[in-house]
Amino acid sequence: MQYDDITNIQRAAVLLVSLGDEISPLVLQHLTETEIELITLEIANLRDISPAVEEAVLKDASDIMIARQYISQGGVDYARGLLEKALGREKTNEILRRLEGSLQTTGFGMLRNIDPKQLINFIQNEHPQTISLIMTQLPSHSAAAILSDLAPEVQADVSYRIATMEKISPDVINELEVLLERQFEDVGAGDLSFSGGTKTIAEILNLVETSAEKGIMETLESENPDLASEIKNLMFVFEDIILLDNRSIQRILKEVETKDLAIALKAASEEVKEKIFTNISERVAAMIKEEMEFMGPMRLSDVEAVQQKIVEVIRRLQEEGQIIITGRGGKEELVV
């Protein structure tokens, strides 16, 4: 059993077993009968739980509890800022998406449990604005699957609406809730704050098929070049360098000055540093490390500006077909 392969119910089962006989009953008191039955069945079927899986489940539960505490102290934005510093952007987004359903009692929560292939049949004939609103409430991989299945002329329209979406009025939300209630049973009521924006659509486009992504971006570039550029930059951030193969890293480094590389690496993760250093000579690596120490403390905004400069080089080389980027969602674009 690998951590990434198990379901949420199985993770809950592993967590309860790990918590022991004294604490687990206290947790079960807060669950519904259906949830208890499902988890109990999984506990009975658990076999060969490795220490690594158990540790990962406990760590995941700890991260979620910390996130809840941050949210109660200062709201979602406050929690996001603290969590990204500790866990990184991708892990933070995953945690907050998982918490969203429990933080909001809303008819949109049920959408997360519907197969995207079934959901597309429900929403494909709706107005693009309605599709956009619904997609902002789905995990990125589900939204990406739906976006890929939409008609080509609708894909760019929906992407644009998500990228430029701001807070939606309660009246519009209520109307959409009524629409969902007509299609599904047991839809709860509650407040919901839609949040789209360039970051949301960038995460979705990272996971769509390459051909669909290319068509969408070409349309956005023709209609709003500045918006398209912002989305592109968010689709590949500096930390995503770890997604590049060694040949691509070496090609990029030919375009980057040593001083810029030293500045960019000052605020980079150890994983990114290792990726870079393994693709340069020991002599050059030593020079960069020495320059990083010689620079001393720098403002984070200055470092991030240089990182963005390198990201723009990466995006340009990708568009020219000179490098390979393997997406976060597992899609792979191979260029010769």
mmCIF file of C-alpha atoms in Angstrom:
data_model
loop_
_atom_site.group_PDB
_atom_site.id
_atom_site.type_symbol
_atom_site.label_atom_id
_atom_site.label_comp_id
_atom_site.label_asym_id
_atom_site.label_seq_id
_atom_site.Cartn_x
_atom_site.Cartn_y
_atom_site.Cartn_z
ATOM 1 C CA MET A 1 0.000 0.000 0.000
ATOM 2 C CA GLN A 2 1.419 3.350 -1.134
ATOM 3 C CA TYR A 3 0.210 6.648 0.334
ATOM 4 C CA ASP A 4 -0.662 8.209 -3.023
ATOM 5 C CA ASP A 5 -2.720 5.161 -4.014
ATOM 6 C CA ILE A 6 -5.078 5.025 -1.031
ATOM 7 C CA THR A 7 -8.484 6.690 -0.792
ATOM 8 C CA ASN A 8 -9.533 9.273 1.782
ATOM 9 C CA ILE A 9 -11.568 6.619 3.615
ATOM 10 C CA GLN A 10 -8.496 4.385 3.794
ATOM 11 C CA ARG A 11 -6.425 7.298 5.094
ATOM 12 C CA ALA A 12 -9.038 7.901 7.783
ATOM 13 C CA ALA A 13 -8.868 4.209 8.708
ATOM 14 C CA VAL A 14 -5.081 4.294 8.956
ATOM 15 C CA LEU A 15 -5.277 7.470 11.053
ATOM 16 C CA LEU A 16 -7.734 5.957 13.546
ATOM 17 C CA VAL A 17 -5.628 2.822 13.898
ATOM 18 C CA SER A 18 -2.552 4.983 14.482
ATOM 19 C CA LEU A 19 -4.319 7.118 17.107
ATOM 20 C CA GLY A 20 -5.074 4.088 19.252
ATOM 21 C CA ASP A 21 -7.992 2.843 21.344
ATOM 22 C CA GLU A 22 -8.269 5.892 23.599
ATOM 23 C CA ILE A 23 -8.391 8.667 21.028
ATOM 24 C CA SER A 24 -10.119 6.950 18.087
ATOM 25 C CA PRO A 25 -13.517 6.580 19.843
ATOM 26 C CA LEU A 26 -13.503 10.318 20.561
ATOM 27 C CA VAL A 27 -13.030 11.002 16.854
ATOM 28 C CA LEU A 28 -15.764 8.574 15.814
ATOM 29 C CA GLN A 29 -18.276 10.433 17.998
ATOM 30 C CA HIS A 30 -18.180 13.314 15.516
ATOM 31 C CA LEU A 31 -18.869 11.187 12.418
ATOM 32 C CA THR A 32 -22.127 10.077 10.845
ATOM 33 C CA GLU A 33 -23.254 6.452 10.947
ATOM 34 C CA THR A 34 -22.477 6.050 7.247
ATOM 35 C CA GLU A 35 -18.963 7.425 7.708
ATOM 36 C CA ILE A 36 -18.364 5.150 10.690
ATOM 37 C CA GLU A 37 -19.530 2.114 8.722
ATOM 38 C CA LEU A 38 -17.246 2.937 5.785
ATOM 39 C CA ILE A 39 -14.211 3.561 7.961
ATOM 40 C CA THR A 40 -14.853 0.491 10.111
ATOM 41 C CA LEU A 41 -14.996 -1.666 6.998
ATOM 42 C CA GLU A 42 -11.680 -0.237 5.808
ATOM 43 C CA ILE A 43 -10.089 -0.835 9.206
ATOM 44 C CA ALA A 44 -11.149 -4.466 9.016
ATOM 45 C CA ASN A 45 -9.565 -4.782 5.567
ATOM 46 C CA LEU A 46 -6.291 -3.027 6.349
ATOM 47 C CA ARG A 47 -3.232 -5.109 5.610
ATOM 48 C CA ASP A 48 0.484 -4.408 5.730
ATOM 49 C CA ILE A 49 0.516 -0.727 6.651
ATOM 50 C CA SER A 50 4.094 0.398 6.234
ATOM 51 C CA PRO A 51 5.632 2.869 8.702
ATOM 52 C CA ALA A 52 6.073 5.296 5.783
ATOM 53 C CA VAL A 53 2.344 5.275 4.977
ATOM 54 C CA GLU A 54 1.407 5.655 8.642
ATOM 55 C CA GLU A 55 3.820 8.555 9.041
ATOM 56 C CA ALA A 56 2.490 10.242 5.887
ATOM 57 C CA VAL A 57 -1.122 9.940 7.081
ATOM 58 C CA LEU A 58 -0.260 11.383 10.508
ATOM 59 C CA LYS A 59 1.683 14.224 8.880
ATOM 60 C CA ASP A 60 -1.232 14.948 6.570
ATOM 61 C CA ALA A 61 -3.675 15.046 9.479
ATOM 62 C CA SER A 62 -1.335 17.332 11.406
ATOM 63 C CA ASP A 63 -1.053 19.732 8.457
ATOM 64 C CA ILE A 64 -4.836 19.894 8.131
ATOM 65 C CA MET A 65 -5.319 20.614 11.849
ATOM 66 C CA ILE A 66 -2.703 23.362 11.683
ATOM 67 C CA ALA A 67 -4.480 24.817 8.642
ATOM 68 C CA ARG A 68 -7.779 24.818 10.532
ATOM 69 C CA GLN A 69 -6.125 26.645 13.408
ATOM 70 C CA TYR A 70 -4.669 29.284 11.072
ATOM 71 C CA ILE A 71 -8.041 29.764 9.370
ATOM 72 C CA SER A 72 -9.792 30.261 12.719
ATOM 73 C CA GLN A 73 -7.154 32.812 13.721
ATOM 74 C CA GLY A 74 -7.109 34.965 10.624
ATOM 75 C CA GLY A 75 -9.125 33.512 7.759
ATOM 76 C CA VAL A 76 -8.217 31.593 4.612
ATOM 77 C CA ASP A 77 -5.826 34.197 3.185
ATOM 78 C CA TYR A 78 -3.917 34.362 6.477
ATOM 79 C CA ALA A 79 -3.712 30.557 6.576
ATOM 80 C CA ARG A 80 -2.565 30.369 2.959
ATOM 81 C CA GLY A 81 0.305 32.783 3.597
ATOM 82 C CA LEU A 82 1.620 30.845 6.601
ATOM 83 C CA LEU A 83 1.144 27.416 5.045
ATOM 84 C CA GLU A 84 2.886 28.316 1.784
ATOM 85 C CA LYS A 85 5.973 29.371 3.730
ATOM 86 C CA ALA A 86 6.030 26.067 5.595
ATOM 87 C CA LEU A 87 4.693 23.573 3.040
ATOM 88 C CA GLY A 88 4.970 25.190 -0.375
ATOM 89 C CA ARG A 89 2.257 26.350 -2.763
ATOM 90 C CA GLU A 90 1.147 23.002 -4.177
ATOM 91 C CA LYS A 91 0.723 21.277 -0.791
ATOM 92 C CA THR A 92 -1.075 24.338 0.603
ATOM 93 C CA ASN A 93 -3.547 24.369 -2.287
ATOM 94 C CA GLU A 94 -4.222 20.664 -1.752
ATOM 95 C CA ILE A 95 -4.887 21.127 1.983
ATOM 96 C CA LEU A 96 -7.158 24.145 1.523
ATOM 97 C CA ARG A 97 -9.125 22.395 -1.226
ATOM 98 C CA ARG A 98 -9.694 19.427 1.073
ATOM 99 C CA LEU A 99 -10.756 21.716 3.904
ATOM 100 C CA GLU A 100 -13.111 23.727 1.734
ATOM 101 C CA GLY A 101 -15.865 21.151 1.857
ATOM 102 C CA SER A 102 -15.916 21.019 5.659
ATOM 103 C CA LEU A 103 -15.608 24.782 6.035
ATOM 104 C CA GLN A 104 -18.599 25.418 3.793
ATOM 105 C CA THR A 105 -21.965 23.711 3.986
ATOM 106 C CA THR A 106 -23.071 24.200 0.416
ATOM 107 C CA GLY A 107 -24.661 22.455 -2.502
ATOM 108 C CA PHE A 108 -21.411 22.778 -4.406
ATOM 109 C CA GLY A 109 -19.608 20.370 -2.094
ATOM 110 C CA MET A 110 -21.315 17.395 -3.708
ATOM 111 C CA LEU A 111 -19.779 18.253 -7.075
ATOM 112 C CA ARG A 112 -16.409 17.059 -5.816
ATOM 113 C CA ASN A 113 -17.664 13.493 -5.566
ATOM 114 C CA ILE A 114 -19.036 13.328 -9.106
ATOM 115 C CA ASP A 115 -17.049 11.801 -11.936
ATOM 116 C CA PRO A 116 -15.984 14.639 -14.291
ATOM 117 C CA LYS A 117 -17.219 12.588 -17.252
ATOM 118 C CA GLN A 118 -20.709 12.591 -15.724
ATOM 119 C CA LEU A 119 -20.548 16.226 -14.668
ATOM 120 C CA ILE A 120 -19.650 17.359 -18.193
ATOM 121 C CA ASN A 121 -22.985 15.990 -19.421
ATOM 122 C CA PHE A 122 -24.721 18.215 -16.893
ATOM 123 C CA ILE A 123 -22.872 21.486 -17.510
ATOM 124 C CA GLN A 124 -21.723 21.421 -21.150
ATOM 125 C CA ASN A 125 -24.901 23.139 -22.381
ATOM 126 C CA GLU A 126 -24.914 25.756 -19.651
ATOM 127 C CA HIS A 127 -23.787 29.342 -20.170
ATOM 128 C CA PRO A 128 -19.959 29.700 -20.063
ATOM 129 C CA GLN A 129 -20.252 31.869 -16.946
ATOM 130 C CA THR A 130 -22.153 29.099 -15.153
ATOM 131 C CA ILE A 131 -19.559 26.544 -16.244
ATOM 132 C CA SER A 132 -16.800 28.851 -14.995
ATOM 133 C CA LEU A 133 -18.420 29.268 -11.584
ATOM 134 C CA ILE A 134 -18.851 25.534 -11.151
ATOM 135 C CA MET A 135 -15.291 24.774 -12.260
ATOM 136 C CA THR A 136 -13.817 27.098 -9.616
ATOM 137 C CA GLN A 137 -15.347 24.830 -6.977
ATOM 138 C CA LEU A 138 -13.716 21.649 -8.296
ATOM 139 C CA PRO A 139 -10.244 20.212 -7.690
ATOM 140 C CA SER A 140 -7.864 21.283 -10.455
ATOM 141 C CA HIS A 141 -7.631 17.791 -11.971
ATOM 142 C CA SER A 142 -11.444 17.540 -12.255
ATOM 143 C CA ALA A 143 -11.732 21.035 -13.715
ATOM 144 C CA ALA A 144 -8.983 20.182 -16.197
ATOM 145 C CA ALA A 145 -10.817 17.043 -17.319
ATOM 146 C CA ILE A 146 -13.991 19.057 -17.892
ATOM 147 C CA LEU A 147 -12.170 21.849 -19.713
ATOM 148 C CA SER A 148 -10.572 19.313 -22.063
ATOM 149 C CA ASP A 149 -14.001 17.885 -22.964
ATOM 150 C CA LEU A 150 -15.676 21.225 -23.695
ATOM 151 C CA ALA A 151 -16.064 22.364 -27.278
ATOM 152 C CA PRO A 152 -12.938 24.248 -28.482
ATOM 153 C CA GLU A 153 -14.876 27.497 -28.911
ATOM 154 C CA VAL A 154 -16.081 27.255 -25.302
ATOM 155 C CA GLN A 155 -12.699 26.362 -23.740
ATOM 156 C CA ALA A 156 -11.093 29.776 -24.221
ATOM 157 C CA ASP A 157 -14.262 31.619 -23.175
ATOM 158 C CA VAL A 158 -14.501 29.645 -19.935
ATOM 159 C CA SER A 159 -10.766 30.051 -19.243
ATOM 160 C CA TYR A 160 -10.990 33.803 -19.742
ATOM 161 C CA ARG A 161 -13.960 34.074 -17.386
ATOM 162 C CA ILE A 162 -12.157 32.103 -14.666
ATOM 163 C CA ALA A 163 -8.999 34.190 -15.067
ATOM 164 C CA THR A 164 -10.906 37.482 -14.721
ATOM 165 C CA MET A 165 -13.414 36.296 -12.129
ATOM 166 C CA GLU A 166 -13.853 38.271 -8.935
ATOM 167 C CA LYS A 167 -16.207 37.838 -5.990
ATOM 168 C CA ILE A 168 -19.733 36.937 -7.105
ATOM 169 C CA SER A 169 -22.879 38.440 -5.612
ATOM 170 C CA PRO A 170 -24.979 36.283 -3.247
ATOM 171 C CA ASP A 171 -27.952 36.528 -5.641
ATOM 172 C CA VAL A 172 -26.007 34.892 -8.457
ATOM 173 C CA ILE A 173 -24.737 32.213 -6.078
ATOM 174 C CA ASN A 174 -28.268 31.478 -4.862
ATOM 175 C CA GLU A 175 -29.519 31.136 -8.431
ATOM 176 C CA LEU A 176 -26.799 28.618 -9.212
ATOM 177 C CA GLU A 177 -27.582 26.742 -5.997
ATOM 178 C CA VAL A 178 -31.200 26.416 -7.150
ATOM 179 C CA LEU A 179 -29.993 25.078 -10.489
ATOM 180 C CA LEU A 180 -27.918 22.418 -8.765
ATOM 181 C CA GLU A 181 -30.745 21.501 -6.400
ATOM 182 C CA ARG A 182 -32.892 20.619 -9.389
ATOM 183 C CA GLN A 183 -30.274 18.135 -10.574
ATOM 184 C CA PHE A 184 -29.087 16.539 -7.346
ATOM 185 C CA GLU A 185 -30.605 15.492 -4.042
ATOM 186 C CA ASP A 186 -29.630 16.482 -0.510
ATOM 187 C CA VAL A 187 -28.041 19.784 -1.452
ATOM 188 C CA GLY A 188 -27.297 21.852 1.622
ATOM 189 C CA ALA A 189 -27.607 25.600 1.940
ATOM 190 C CA GLY A 190 -24.955 28.085 2.967
ATOM 191 C CA ASP A 191 -22.678 30.905 1.933
ATOM 192 C CA LEU A 192 -20.106 30.436 -0.755
ATOM 193 C CA SER A 193 -17.416 32.770 -1.972
ATOM 194 C CA PHE A 194 -16.320 32.062 -5.507
ATOM 195 C CA SER A 195 -12.725 32.859 -6.238
ATOM 196 C CA GLY A 196 -11.344 32.519 -9.699
ATOM 197 C CA GLY A 197 -8.464 34.517 -11.070
ATOM 198 C CA THR A 198 -5.321 33.833 -13.051
ATOM 199 C CA LYS A 199 -3.933 31.511 -10.394
ATOM 200 C CA THR A 200 -6.999 29.268 -10.554
ATOM 201 C CA ILE A 201 -7.010 28.956 -14.346
ATOM 202 C CA ALA A 202 -3.224 28.451 -14.397
ATOM 203 C CA GLU A 203 -3.583 25.455 -12.075
ATOM 204 C CA ILE A 204 -6.307 24.035 -14.319
ATOM 205 C CA LEU A 205 -4.381 24.605 -17.554
ATOM 206 C CA ASN A 206 -1.343 22.906 -16.044
ATOM 207 C CA LEU A 207 -3.363 19.697 -16.102
ATOM 208 C CA VAL A 208 -5.245 19.842 -19.395
ATOM 209 C CA GLU A 209 -4.051 18.103 -22.527
ATOM 210 C CA THR A 210 -1.305 19.994 -24.334
ATOM 211 C CA SER A 211 -3.325 20.513 -27.520
ATOM 212 C CA ALA A 212 -6.219 22.040 -25.567
ATOM 213 C CA GLU A 213 -3.872 24.242 -23.539
ATOM 214 C CA LYS A 214 -2.206 25.531 -26.703
ATOM 215 C CA GLY A 215 -5.527 26.415 -28.344
ATOM 216 C CA ILE A 216 -6.818 28.174 -25.241
ATOM 217 C CA MET A 217 -3.638 30.203 -24.756
ATOM 218 C CA GLU A 218 -3.544 31.242 -28.426
ATOM 219 C CA THR A 219 -7.086 32.594 -28.146
ATOM 220 C CA LEU A 220 -6.345 34.401 -24.880
ATOM 221 C CA GLU A 221 -3.166 35.916 -26.359
ATOM 222 C CA SER A 222 -5.094 37.345 -29.281
ATOM 223 C CA GLU A 223 -7.815 38.800 -27.049
ATOM 224 C CA ASN A 224 -5.810 39.876 -23.994
ATOM 225 C CA PRO A 225 -2.005 39.539 -24.282
ATOM 226 C CA ASP A 226 -1.310 40.871 -20.770
ATOM 227 C CA LEU A 227 -3.714 38.403 -19.183
ATOM 228 C CA ALA A 228 -2.261 35.538 -21.209
ATOM 229 C CA SER A 229 1.257 36.491 -20.129
ATOM 230 C CA GLU A 230 0.232 36.541 -16.458
ATOM 231 C CA ILE A 231 -1.370 33.107 -16.750
ATOM 232 C CA LYS A 232 1.698 31.701 -18.508
ATOM 233 C CA ASN A 233 3.987 32.887 -15.752
ATOM 234 C CA LEU A 234 1.775 31.288 -13.106
ATOM 235 C CA MET A 235 1.618 28.017 -15.006
ATOM 236 C CA PHE A 236 5.320 27.531 -14.457
ATOM 237 C CA VAL A 237 6.910 28.973 -11.331
ATOM 238 C CA PHE A 238 10.596 28.882 -10.436
ATOM 239 C CA GLU A 239 10.229 25.925 -8.066
ATOM 240 C CA ASP A 240 8.842 23.896 -10.994
ATOM 241 C CA ILE A 241 12.388 23.630 -12.333
ATOM 242 C CA ILE A 242 12.413 20.206 -10.677
ATOM 243 C CA LEU A 243 9.962 19.107 -13.420
ATOM 244 C CA LEU A 244 12.571 19.660 -16.127
ATOM 245 C CA ASP A 245 14.845 16.942 -17.454
ATOM 246 C CA ASN A 246 18.619 17.395 -17.302
ATOM 247 C CA ARG A 247 18.951 18.207 -21.003
ATOM 248 C CA SER A 248 16.417 21.023 -20.633
ATOM 249 C CA ILE A 249 18.153 22.355 -17.514
ATOM 250 C CA GLN A 250 21.444 22.501 -19.380
ATOM 251 C CA ARG A 251 19.822 24.343 -22.298
ATOM 252 C CA ILE A 252 18.267 26.918 -19.964
ATOM 253 C CA LEU A 253 21.525 27.546 -18.127
ATOM 254 C CA LYS A 254 23.103 28.657 -21.400
ATOM 255 C CA GLU A 255 20.641 31.574 -21.389
ATOM 256 C CA VAL A 256 21.073 32.569 -17.730
ATOM 257 C CA GLU A 257 23.900 34.670 -16.317
ATOM 258 C CA THR A 258 25.788 33.185 -13.371
ATOM 259 C CA LYS A 259 24.986 36.179 -11.172
ATOM 260 C CA ASP A 260 21.244 35.879 -11.862
ATOM 261 C CA LEU A 261 21.379 32.172 -11.088
ATOM 262 C CA ALA A 262 23.128 32.848 -7.767
ATOM 263 C CA ILE A 263 20.467 35.409 -6.800
ATOM 264 C CA ALA A 264 17.583 33.146 -7.823
ATOM 265 C CA LEU A 265 18.916 30.204 -5.814
ATOM 266 C CA LYS A 266 19.143 32.226 -2.586
ATOM 267 C CA ALA A 267 15.423 31.661 -1.963
ATOM 268 C CA ALA A 268 15.123 28.301 -3.715
ATOM 269 C CA SER A 269 14.382 24.948 -2.105
ATOM 270 C CA GLU A 270 17.159 22.426 -1.574
ATOM 271 C CA GLU A 271 15.548 20.250 -4.243
ATOM 272 C CA VAL A 272 15.851 23.017 -6.840
ATOM 273 C CA LYS A 273 19.436 23.773 -5.838
ATOM 274 C CA GLU A 274 20.360 20.117 -6.165
ATOM 275 C CA LYS A 275 18.702 19.973 -9.602
ATOM 276 C CA ILE A 276 20.773 22.926 -10.790
ATOM 277 C CA PHE A 277 24.068 21.892 -9.213
ATOM 278 C CA THR A 278 23.901 18.396 -10.715
ATOM 279 C CA ASN A 279 23.769 19.955 -14.173
ATOM 280 C CA ILE A 280 26.810 22.203 -13.877
ATOM 281 C CA SER A 281 30.470 21.520 -13.246
ATOM 282 C CA GLU A 282 31.830 21.410 -9.713
ATOM 283 C CA ARG A 283 33.883 24.511 -10.468
ATOM 284 C CA VAL A 284 30.850 26.543 -11.572
ATOM 285 C CA ALA A 285 28.788 25.223 -8.648
ATOM 286 C CA ALA A 286 31.502 26.344 -6.235
ATOM 287 C CA MET A 287 31.568 29.805 -7.872
ATOM 288 C CA ILE A 288 27.790 30.183 -7.537
ATOM 289 C CA LYS A 289 27.776 29.066 -3.891
ATOM 290 C CA GLU A 290 30.585 31.497 -3.126
ATOM 291 C CA GLU A 291 28.733 34.330 -4.851
ATOM 292 C CA MET A 292 25.544 33.510 -2.931
ATOM 293 C CA GLU A 293 27.446 33.852 0.354
ATOM 294 C CA PHE A 294 29.231 37.026 -0.797
ATOM 295 C CA MET A 295 25.912 38.731 -1.650
ATOM 296 C CA GLY A 296 24.654 38.510 1.905
ATOM 297 C CA PRO A 297 20.965 39.100 2.775
ATOM 298 C CA MET A 298 18.697 40.299 -0.038
ATOM 299 C CA ARG A 299 15.111 41.458 -0.224
ATOM 300 C CA LEU A 300 12.794 38.617 -1.180
ATOM 301 C CA SER A 301 11.131 40.792 -3.828
ATOM 302 C CA ASP A 302 14.496 41.263 -5.568
ATOM 303 C CA VAL A 303 15.169 37.527 -5.555
ATOM 304 C CA GLU A 304 11.688 36.738 -6.858
ATOM 305 C CA ALA A 305 12.128 39.277 -9.677
ATOM 306 C CA VAL A 306 15.239 37.427 -10.882
ATOM 307 C CA GLN A 307 13.463 34.076 -10.519
ATOM 308 C CA GLN A 308 10.645 35.402 -12.707
ATOM 309 C CA LYS A 309 13.209 36.541 -15.267
ATOM 310 C CA ILE A 310 14.493 32.964 -15.478
ATOM 311 C CA VAL A 311 10.927 31.627 -15.703
ATOM 312 C CA GLU A 312 10.353 33.856 -18.723
ATOM 313 C CA VAL A 313 13.432 32.314 -20.358
ATOM 314 C CA ILE A 314 12.031 28.839 -19.641
ATOM 315 C CA ARG A 315 8.649 29.685 -21.123
ATOM 316 C CA ARG A 316 10.290 31.150 -24.241
ATOM 317 C CA LEU A 317 12.441 28.068 -24.779
ATOM 318 C CA GLN A 318 9.413 25.840 -24.333
ATOM 319 C CA GLU A 319 7.439 27.814 -26.906
ATOM 320 C CA GLU A 320 10.375 27.570 -29.311
ATOM 321 C CA GLY A 321 10.361 23.783 -28.849
ATOM 322 C CA GLN A 322 13.836 23.640 -27.339
ATOM 323 C CA ILE A 323 13.022 22.150 -23.920
ATOM 324 C CA ILE A 324 10.675 19.644 -22.293
ATOM 325 C CA ILE A 325 8.319 20.450 -19.430
ATOM 326 C CA THR A 326 6.582 17.615 -17.607
ATOM 327 C CA GLY A 327 3.438 19.062 -16.002
ATOM 328 C CA ARG A 328 2.438 18.745 -12.377
ATOM 329 C CA GLY A 329 -0.503 16.600 -13.360
ATOM 330 C CA GLY A 330 1.606 14.058 -15.179
ATOM 331 C CA LYS A 331 1.048 15.350 -18.720
ATOM 332 C CA GLU A 332 4.177 15.422 -20.767
ATOM 333 C CA GLU A 333 5.026 17.528 -23.765
ATOM 334 C CA LEU A 334 7.860 16.153 -25.845
ATOM 335 C CA VAL A 335 9.481 18.458 -28.319
ATOM 336 C CA VAL A 336 12.351 17.756 -30.686
#
